[in-house]
Structures are given as structure tokens and as C-alpha cells.
Short mmCIF file of C-alpha atoms in Angstrom, two decimals:
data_model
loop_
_atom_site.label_atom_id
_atom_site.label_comp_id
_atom_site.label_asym_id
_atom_site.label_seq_id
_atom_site.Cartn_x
_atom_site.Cartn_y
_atom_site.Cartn_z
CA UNK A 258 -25.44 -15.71 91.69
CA UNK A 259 -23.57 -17.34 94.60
CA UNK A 260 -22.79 -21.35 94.07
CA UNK A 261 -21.78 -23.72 96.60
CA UNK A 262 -18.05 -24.30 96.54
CA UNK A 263 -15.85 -27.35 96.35
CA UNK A 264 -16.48 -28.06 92.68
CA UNK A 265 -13.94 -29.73 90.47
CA UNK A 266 -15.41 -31.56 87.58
CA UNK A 267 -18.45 -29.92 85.70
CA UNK A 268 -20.58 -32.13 83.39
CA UNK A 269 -22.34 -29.91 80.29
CA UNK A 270 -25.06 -31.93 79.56
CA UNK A 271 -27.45 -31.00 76.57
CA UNK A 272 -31.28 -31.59 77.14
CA UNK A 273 -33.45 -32.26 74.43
CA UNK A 274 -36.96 -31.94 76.88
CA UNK A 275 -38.05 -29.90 79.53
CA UNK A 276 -37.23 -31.17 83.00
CA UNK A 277 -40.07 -32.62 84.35
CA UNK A 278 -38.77 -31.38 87.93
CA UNK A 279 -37.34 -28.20 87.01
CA UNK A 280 -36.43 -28.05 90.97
CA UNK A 281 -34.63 -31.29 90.44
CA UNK A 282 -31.60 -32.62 89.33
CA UNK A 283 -30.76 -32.94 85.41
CA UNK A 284 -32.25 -35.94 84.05
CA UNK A 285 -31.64 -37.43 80.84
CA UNK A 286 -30.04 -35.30 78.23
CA UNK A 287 -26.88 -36.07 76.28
CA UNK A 288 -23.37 -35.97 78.06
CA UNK A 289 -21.16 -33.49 75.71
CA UNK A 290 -18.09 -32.40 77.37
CA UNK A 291 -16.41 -32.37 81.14
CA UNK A 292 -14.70 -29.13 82.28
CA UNK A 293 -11.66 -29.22 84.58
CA UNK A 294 -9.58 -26.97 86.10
CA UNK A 295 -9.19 -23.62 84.66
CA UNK A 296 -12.15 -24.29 82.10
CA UNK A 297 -14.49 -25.35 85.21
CA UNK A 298 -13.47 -22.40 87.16
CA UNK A 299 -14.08 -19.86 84.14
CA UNK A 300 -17.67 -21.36 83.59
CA UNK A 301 -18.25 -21.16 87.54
CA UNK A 302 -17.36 -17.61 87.36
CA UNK A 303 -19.15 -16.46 84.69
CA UNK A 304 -22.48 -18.21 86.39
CA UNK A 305 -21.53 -16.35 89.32
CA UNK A 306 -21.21 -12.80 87.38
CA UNK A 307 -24.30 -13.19 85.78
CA UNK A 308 -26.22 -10.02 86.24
CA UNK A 309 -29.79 -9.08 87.15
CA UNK A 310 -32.39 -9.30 84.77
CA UNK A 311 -35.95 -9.52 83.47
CA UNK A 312 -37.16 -12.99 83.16
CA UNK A 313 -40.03 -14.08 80.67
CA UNK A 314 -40.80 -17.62 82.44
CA UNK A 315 -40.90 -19.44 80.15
CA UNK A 316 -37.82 -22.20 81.24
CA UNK A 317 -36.99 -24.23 78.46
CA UNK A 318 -33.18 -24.75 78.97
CA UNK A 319 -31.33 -26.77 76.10
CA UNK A 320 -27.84 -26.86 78.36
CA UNK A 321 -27.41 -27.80 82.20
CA UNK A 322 -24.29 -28.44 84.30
CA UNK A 323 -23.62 -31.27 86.86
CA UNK A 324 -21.03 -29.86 89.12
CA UNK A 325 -19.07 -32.71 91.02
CA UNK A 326 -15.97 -32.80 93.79
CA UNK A 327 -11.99 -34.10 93.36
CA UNK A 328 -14.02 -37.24 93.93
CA UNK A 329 -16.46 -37.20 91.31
CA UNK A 330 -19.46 -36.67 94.06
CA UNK A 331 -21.85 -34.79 92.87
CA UNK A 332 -22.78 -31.35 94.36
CA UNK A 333 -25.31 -29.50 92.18
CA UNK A 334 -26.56 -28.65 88.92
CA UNK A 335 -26.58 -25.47 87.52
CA UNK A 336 -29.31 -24.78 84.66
CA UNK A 337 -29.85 -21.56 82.84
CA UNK A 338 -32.30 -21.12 80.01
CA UNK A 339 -31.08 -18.35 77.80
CA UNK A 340 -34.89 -17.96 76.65
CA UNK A 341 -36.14 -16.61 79.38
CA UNK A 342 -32.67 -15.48 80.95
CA UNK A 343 -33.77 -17.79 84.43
CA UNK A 344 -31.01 -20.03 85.95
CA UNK A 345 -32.10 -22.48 88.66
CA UNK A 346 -29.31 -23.91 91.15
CA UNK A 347 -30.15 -27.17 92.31
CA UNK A 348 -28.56 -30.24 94.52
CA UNK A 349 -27.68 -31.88 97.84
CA UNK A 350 -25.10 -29.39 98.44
CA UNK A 351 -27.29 -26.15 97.89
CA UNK A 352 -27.51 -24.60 101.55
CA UNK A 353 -30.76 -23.55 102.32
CA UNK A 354 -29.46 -19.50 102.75
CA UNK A 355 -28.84 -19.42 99.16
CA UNK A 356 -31.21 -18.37 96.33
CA UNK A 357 -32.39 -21.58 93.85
CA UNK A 358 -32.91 -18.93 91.11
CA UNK A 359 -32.05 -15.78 89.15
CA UNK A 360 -33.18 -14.26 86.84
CA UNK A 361 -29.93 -12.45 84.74
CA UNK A 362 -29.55 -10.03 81.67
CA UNK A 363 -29.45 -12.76 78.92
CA UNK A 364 -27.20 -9.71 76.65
CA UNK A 365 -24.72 -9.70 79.25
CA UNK A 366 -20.85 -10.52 78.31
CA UNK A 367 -21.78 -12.92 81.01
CA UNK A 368 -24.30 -14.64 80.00
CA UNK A 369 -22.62 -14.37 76.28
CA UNK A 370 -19.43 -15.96 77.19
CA UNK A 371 -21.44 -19.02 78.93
CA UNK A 372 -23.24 -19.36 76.06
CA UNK A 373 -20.16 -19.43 73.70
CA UNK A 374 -18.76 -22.00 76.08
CA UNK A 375 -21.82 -24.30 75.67
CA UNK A 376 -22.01 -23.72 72.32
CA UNK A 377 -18.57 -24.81 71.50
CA UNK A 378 -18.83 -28.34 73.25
CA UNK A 379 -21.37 -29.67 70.38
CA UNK A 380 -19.51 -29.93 67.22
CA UNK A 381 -21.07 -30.36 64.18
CA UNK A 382 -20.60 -33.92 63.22
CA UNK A 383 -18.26 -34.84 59.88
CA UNK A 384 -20.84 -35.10 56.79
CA UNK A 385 -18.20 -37.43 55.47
CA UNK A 386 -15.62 -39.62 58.06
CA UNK A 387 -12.38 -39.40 58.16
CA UNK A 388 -10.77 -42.33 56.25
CA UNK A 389 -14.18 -43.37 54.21
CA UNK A 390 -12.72 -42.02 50.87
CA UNK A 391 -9.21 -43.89 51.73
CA UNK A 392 -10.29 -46.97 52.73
CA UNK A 393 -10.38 -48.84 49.18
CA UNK A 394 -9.07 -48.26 46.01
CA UNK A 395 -10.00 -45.36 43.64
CA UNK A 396 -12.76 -47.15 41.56
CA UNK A 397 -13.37 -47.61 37.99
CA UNK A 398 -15.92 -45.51 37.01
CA UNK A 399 -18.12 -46.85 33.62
CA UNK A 400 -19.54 -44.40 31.21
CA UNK A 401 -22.12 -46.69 29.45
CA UNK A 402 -23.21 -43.83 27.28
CA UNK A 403 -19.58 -43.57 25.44
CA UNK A 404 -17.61 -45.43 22.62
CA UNK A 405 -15.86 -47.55 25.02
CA UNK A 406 -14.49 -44.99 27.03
CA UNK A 407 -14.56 -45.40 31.33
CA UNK A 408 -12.88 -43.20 34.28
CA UNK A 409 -9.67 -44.95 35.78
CA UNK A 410 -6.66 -43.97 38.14
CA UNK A 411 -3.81 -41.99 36.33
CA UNK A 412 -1.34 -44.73 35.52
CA UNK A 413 2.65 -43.75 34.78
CA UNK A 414 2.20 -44.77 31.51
CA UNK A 415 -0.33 -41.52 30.65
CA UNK A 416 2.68 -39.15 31.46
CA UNK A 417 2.88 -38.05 27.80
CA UNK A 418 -0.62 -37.21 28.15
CA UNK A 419 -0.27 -34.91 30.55
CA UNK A 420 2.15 -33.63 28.56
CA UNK A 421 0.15 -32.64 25.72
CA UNK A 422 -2.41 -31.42 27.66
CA UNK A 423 0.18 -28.44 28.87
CA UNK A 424 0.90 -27.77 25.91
CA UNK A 425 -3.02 -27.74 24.14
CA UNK A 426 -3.59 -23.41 23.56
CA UNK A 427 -7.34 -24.35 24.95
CA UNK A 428 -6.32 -26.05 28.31
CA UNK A 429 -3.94 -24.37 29.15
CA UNK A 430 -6.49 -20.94 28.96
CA UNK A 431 -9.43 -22.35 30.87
CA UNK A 432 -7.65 -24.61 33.40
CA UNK A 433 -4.11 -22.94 33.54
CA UNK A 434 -2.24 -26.42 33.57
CA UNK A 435 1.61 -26.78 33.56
CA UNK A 436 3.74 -27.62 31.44
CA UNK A 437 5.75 -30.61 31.77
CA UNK A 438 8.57 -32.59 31.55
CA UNK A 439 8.23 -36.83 31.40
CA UNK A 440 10.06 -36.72 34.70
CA UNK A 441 7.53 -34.02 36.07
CA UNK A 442 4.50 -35.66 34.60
CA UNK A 443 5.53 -38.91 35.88
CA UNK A 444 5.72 -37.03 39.61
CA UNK A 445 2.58 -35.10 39.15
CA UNK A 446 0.27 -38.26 38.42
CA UNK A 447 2.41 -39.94 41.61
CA UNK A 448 0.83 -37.47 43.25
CA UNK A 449 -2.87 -37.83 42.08
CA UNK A 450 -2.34 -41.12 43.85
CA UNK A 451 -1.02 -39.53 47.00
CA UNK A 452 -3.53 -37.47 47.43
CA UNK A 453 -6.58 -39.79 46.96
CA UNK A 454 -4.84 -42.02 50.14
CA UNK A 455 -4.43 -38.44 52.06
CA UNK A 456 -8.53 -37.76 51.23
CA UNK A 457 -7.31 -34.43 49.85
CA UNK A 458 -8.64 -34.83 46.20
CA UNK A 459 -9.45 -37.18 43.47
CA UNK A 460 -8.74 -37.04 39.77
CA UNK A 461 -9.22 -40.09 37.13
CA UNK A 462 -8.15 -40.16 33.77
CA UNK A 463 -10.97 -39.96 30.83
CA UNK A 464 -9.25 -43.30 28.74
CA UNK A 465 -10.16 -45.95 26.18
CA UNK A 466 -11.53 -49.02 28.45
CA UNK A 467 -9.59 -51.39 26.46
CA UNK A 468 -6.49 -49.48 27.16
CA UNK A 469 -4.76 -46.77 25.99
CA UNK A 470 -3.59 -43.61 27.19
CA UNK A 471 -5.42 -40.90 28.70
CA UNK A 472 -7.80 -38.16 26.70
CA UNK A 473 -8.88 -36.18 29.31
CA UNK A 474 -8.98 -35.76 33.20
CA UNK A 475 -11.49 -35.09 35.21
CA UNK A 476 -11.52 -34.49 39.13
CA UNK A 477 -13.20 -33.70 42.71
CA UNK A 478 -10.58 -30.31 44.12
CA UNK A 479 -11.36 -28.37 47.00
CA UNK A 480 -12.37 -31.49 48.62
CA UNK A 481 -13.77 -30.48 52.12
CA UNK A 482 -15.04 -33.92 53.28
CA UNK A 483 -15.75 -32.54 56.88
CA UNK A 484 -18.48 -29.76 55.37
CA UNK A 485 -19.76 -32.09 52.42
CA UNK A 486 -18.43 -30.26 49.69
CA UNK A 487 -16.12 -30.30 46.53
CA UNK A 488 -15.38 -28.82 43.02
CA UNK A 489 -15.67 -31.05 39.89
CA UNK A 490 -12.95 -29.96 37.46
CA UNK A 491 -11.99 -31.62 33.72
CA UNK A 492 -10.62 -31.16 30.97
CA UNK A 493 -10.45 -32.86 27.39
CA UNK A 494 -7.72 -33.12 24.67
CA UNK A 495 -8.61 -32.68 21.05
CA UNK A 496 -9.00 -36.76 20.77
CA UNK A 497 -11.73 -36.66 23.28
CA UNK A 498 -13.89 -33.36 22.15
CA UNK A 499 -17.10 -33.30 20.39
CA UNK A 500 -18.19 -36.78 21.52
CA UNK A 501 -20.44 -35.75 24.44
CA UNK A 502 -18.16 -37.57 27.07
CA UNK A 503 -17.37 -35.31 29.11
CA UNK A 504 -21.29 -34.77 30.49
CA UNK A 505 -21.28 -38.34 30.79
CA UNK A 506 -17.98 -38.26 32.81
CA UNK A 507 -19.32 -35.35 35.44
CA UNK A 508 -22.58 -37.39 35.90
CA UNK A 509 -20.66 -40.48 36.48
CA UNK A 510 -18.23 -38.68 39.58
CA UNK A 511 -21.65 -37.11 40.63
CA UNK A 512 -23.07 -40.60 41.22
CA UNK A 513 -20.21 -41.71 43.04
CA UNK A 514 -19.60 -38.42 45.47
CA UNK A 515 -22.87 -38.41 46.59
CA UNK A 516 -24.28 -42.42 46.56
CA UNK A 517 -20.80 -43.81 47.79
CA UNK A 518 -18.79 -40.99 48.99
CA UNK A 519 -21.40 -39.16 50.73
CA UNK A 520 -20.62 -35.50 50.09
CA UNK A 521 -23.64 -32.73 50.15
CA UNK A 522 -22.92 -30.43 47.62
CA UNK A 523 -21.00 -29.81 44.39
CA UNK A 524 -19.94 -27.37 42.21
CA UNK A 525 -18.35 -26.49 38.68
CA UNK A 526 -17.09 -23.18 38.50
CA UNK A 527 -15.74 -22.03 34.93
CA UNK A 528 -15.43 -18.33 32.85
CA UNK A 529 -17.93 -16.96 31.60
CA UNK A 530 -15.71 -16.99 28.20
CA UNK A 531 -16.26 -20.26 28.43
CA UNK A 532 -19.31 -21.69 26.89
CA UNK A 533 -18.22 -25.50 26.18
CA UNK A 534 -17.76 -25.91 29.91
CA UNK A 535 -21.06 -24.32 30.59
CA UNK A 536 -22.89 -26.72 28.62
CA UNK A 537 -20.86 -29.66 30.21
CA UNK A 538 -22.32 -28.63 33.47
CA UNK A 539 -25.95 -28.08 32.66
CA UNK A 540 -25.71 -30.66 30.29
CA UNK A 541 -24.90 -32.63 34.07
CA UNK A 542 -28.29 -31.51 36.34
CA UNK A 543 -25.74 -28.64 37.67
CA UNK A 544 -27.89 -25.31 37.22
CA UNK A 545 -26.20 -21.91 36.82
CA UNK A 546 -26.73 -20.52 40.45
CA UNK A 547 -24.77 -17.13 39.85
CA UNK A 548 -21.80 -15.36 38.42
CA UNK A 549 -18.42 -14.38 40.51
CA UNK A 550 -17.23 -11.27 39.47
CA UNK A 551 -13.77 -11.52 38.62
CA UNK A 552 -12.88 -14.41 40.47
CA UNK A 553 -10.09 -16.06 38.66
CA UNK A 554 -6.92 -14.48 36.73
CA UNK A 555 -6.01 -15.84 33.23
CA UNK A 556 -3.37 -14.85 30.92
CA UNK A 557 -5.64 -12.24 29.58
CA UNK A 558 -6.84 -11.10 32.69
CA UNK A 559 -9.50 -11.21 35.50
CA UNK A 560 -12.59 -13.68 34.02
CA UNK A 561 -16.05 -13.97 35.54
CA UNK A 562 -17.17 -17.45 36.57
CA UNK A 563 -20.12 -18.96 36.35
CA UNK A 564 -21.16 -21.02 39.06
CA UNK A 565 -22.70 -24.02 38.80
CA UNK A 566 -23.74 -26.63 41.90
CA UNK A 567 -25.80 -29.38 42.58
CA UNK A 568 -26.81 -31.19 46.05
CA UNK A 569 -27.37 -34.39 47.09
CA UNK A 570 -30.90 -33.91 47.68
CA UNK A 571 -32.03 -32.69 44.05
#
């Protein structure tokens, strides 16, 4: 398809209606990106290249280009529907000699490429912002249904904590945790905090409300605040077992993540060996949606995992 020349700026505009003068210039529709230079002149060439085709009529375009001069003038529009594989050229600087349609070969590398092109100038919008999760503090999460336990921040003073939790036979199987040093522990739990203020992850410390030290930890990993998503993970010394807070404590971070946070979907993945975590998590609304075949190595070998998930929406 021959186009005028002289173009140097191309709007991509996406239309949400059907232009009400198809013969007309593009009206309405959302502004999305402006091509320049060598990303103008590949989208001009590829409207030029399009092939020869058989059009269905039925012109409902969802893209269209306003092609402008060094001077931001504008020329023409370009608008293809990749429907019914029909492009119409349009515009005070469309001689008279030159044909106002085409019909192309919508399969065409072509026609393809242009689409790819259009395609990639309307990015899927963050489920979660950038900076939401940093802006505070970590909260304080309460656990009403406990014996005066809550979810805090990991503190310095829980180091020894962490400790024993590398060196419990039962955490250190299902959630293949460190071992530690005070020095280490002291860095590790620095870097809890560090990576709540990066939006990376978020882990709080299962302890007695009225102070104490930590019996148990429990966290969002995987943390993919762009797609919506993350993967509660916990664990519980001895101290803590038996007394039905960990459900309580999964339910809580639930709340948060998706009334306050924002996030779309979570999961809990754990072995199949592992029936106390299984529990936890149906225990917490999160239904068993399926089983990954050896999908994490212990110290006994490759384990199946359960998957668990819930979404926002249930």
C-alpha cells in the first residue's frame, strides 16, 4: 500500500468504537504511544508491505495511526482492522492518485509484525503500584482468635529465635531454614526489614502481644506486586504448635494482602509429606487446586507439593 511521504511522528491511537466516518480522520480513542524515527519508519514500512488479501467487511479497527511532519502537522491516518484484514488511508495529504483502501493477508509477517507493534504499546497496568506496600510501616497484625498472640516486625531482639528455629529437626525438613549464628540471625532479620522497604517480600514474627520473643514466622515470598501475586510461607516452633495459631495467622496476612495491599491471588505450596501444613491452609479458605510433581528437593529427596491458592474474589 503506497502512503504519502514526509511523515515523522506517528500517533498509535487505540479506539474503543467504530468510526462513525470510517472515510474520516481518527476521532476519539485513547492516545498510547508516539513513534519516531527508526520505530516510525519500521511501522510505515510494514503498512506499506502489507500484501493482498481477502477482506470480510466487516471494519471494526481497535488501533489507528495519526501520521504527522518534523512539525507536528498532521498528514494522514492510517487504520487497519485486523478483523477483516481492510486498511483505509485517510487525510489532507492523501493525493487523489492513490488508493484509500486495501484489503491485505491479515497472516502475513506483515501484517503480524504491525500487530505485535500495536500490541506492545498497551501495557497491562500494575495490579499493585509501585511504592504502595513501602509507603508506611509494616503493620501489626491482631489475631483475636489466639491467647494473646499478634503478627509484628522481626525485632533484633528475636535473633535467638531464629536460631532455634535452624536448629528444630521439623523446620528445618519442611522449610529448609539455615542455621545460624547471633551475628547471622541478627543480619538475616536486618534484612526482613530491607526487603519490606524494597517491596520484595514481607515476613512478621508469630509473638506474645505483651512481648516476648518470637514463636513462629510467617511471610508473603515470591512477591510479584506487578501480576498480583505471592506465596504465604510459616513456620512454628514447638512453643507455638498445637494451639491453632497458625490458621489464624494465614487468615490474618490474607486479609491484609488482598483488603490493603491489593494483590489478586495467593498461594501455599507445601509436600505432600506434609499434612500439618495442609490443614493450616484449608483450615485458611485456601483449597487444594493440584499437586506438583516433584517440585522441591529436601534432604531426603524430590517431594510433591500440594498446591493450595486463594483469590481475591472468593
Amino acid at each position: 500500500m503506497e502512503i504519502p511521504p514526509g511523515a515523522e511522528a506517528l500517533e498509535v491511537v487505540r479506539l474503543a468504537h467504530r468510526p462513525a466516518d470510517p472515510w474520516g480522520p481518527i476521532t476519539g480513542g485513547t492516545p498510547v504511544a508516539l513513534w519516531t524515527g527508526a520505530e516510525a519508519a519500521e511501522a510505515l514500512s510494514l503498512v506499506e508491505d502489507l500484501p493482498p488479501g481477502d477482506p470480510a467487511r466487516c471494519f471494526v479497527p481497535t488501533w489507528g495511526i495519526r501520521a504527522h511532519d518534523a512539525e507536528l502537522n498532521h498528514l494522514y491516518d492510517v487504520i487497519p482492522c485486523f478483523s477483516c484484514n481492510w486498511v483505509l488511508l485517510t487525510g489532507p495529504a492523501v493525493p487523489e492518485r492513490l488508493d484509500r483502501s486495501h484489503a491485505f493477508d491479515g497472516q502475513s509477517p506483515a501484517a503480524q509484525a504491525l500487530l505485535s507493534l500495536f500490541r506492545a504499546c498497551e501495557e497491562i497496568p500494575a495490579v499493585v503500584p509501585a511504592g504502595r506496600m513501602s509507603a508506611g510501616p509494616q503493620p501489626v497484625l491482631e489475631l483475636p482468635g489466639t491467647a494473646g498472640l499478634h503478627l509484628r516486625p522481626w525485632e533484633p531482639h528475636d535473633a535467638p529465635a531464629l536460631i532455634r528455629a535452624g536448629l528444630d529437626p521439623d523446620i528445618r525438613h519442611w522449610n529448609r531454614t539455615d542455621r545460624f549464628t547471633l551475628a547471622e540471625a541478627g543480619k538475616r532479620i536486618a534484612r526482613y526489614g530491607r526487603r519490606w522497604e524494597t517491596e520484595k517480600a514481607a515476613a512478621w514474627a508469630v509473638a506474645p502481644a505483651v512481648g516476648g520473643e518470637a514463636v513462629g514466622l510467617i511471610g508473603l515470598a515470591d512477591l510479584d506486586l506487578r501480576g498480583g501475586s505471592g506465596e504465604i510461607m510459616y513456620w512454628l516452633l514447638p512453643d507455638g504448635r498445637g494451639s491453632g495459631v497458625m490458621a489464624e495467622a494465614v487468615s490474618a496476612v490474607t486479609r491484609w494482602a488482598f483488603e490493603n495491599l491489593g494483590l489478586h491471588r495467593l498461594r501455599i505450596t507445601h509436600s505432600v509429606s506434609n499434612p500439618a501444613s495442609c490443614r493450616v491452609a484449608v483450615k485458611s479458605g485456601y483449597p487444594l487446586e493440584g499437586t506438583m510433581r516433584g517440585a522441591l528437593l529436601h534432604a531426603d529427596g524430590w517431594h510433591d507439593e500440594h498446591l493450595h491458592a486463594r483469590l481475591r474474589t472468593d
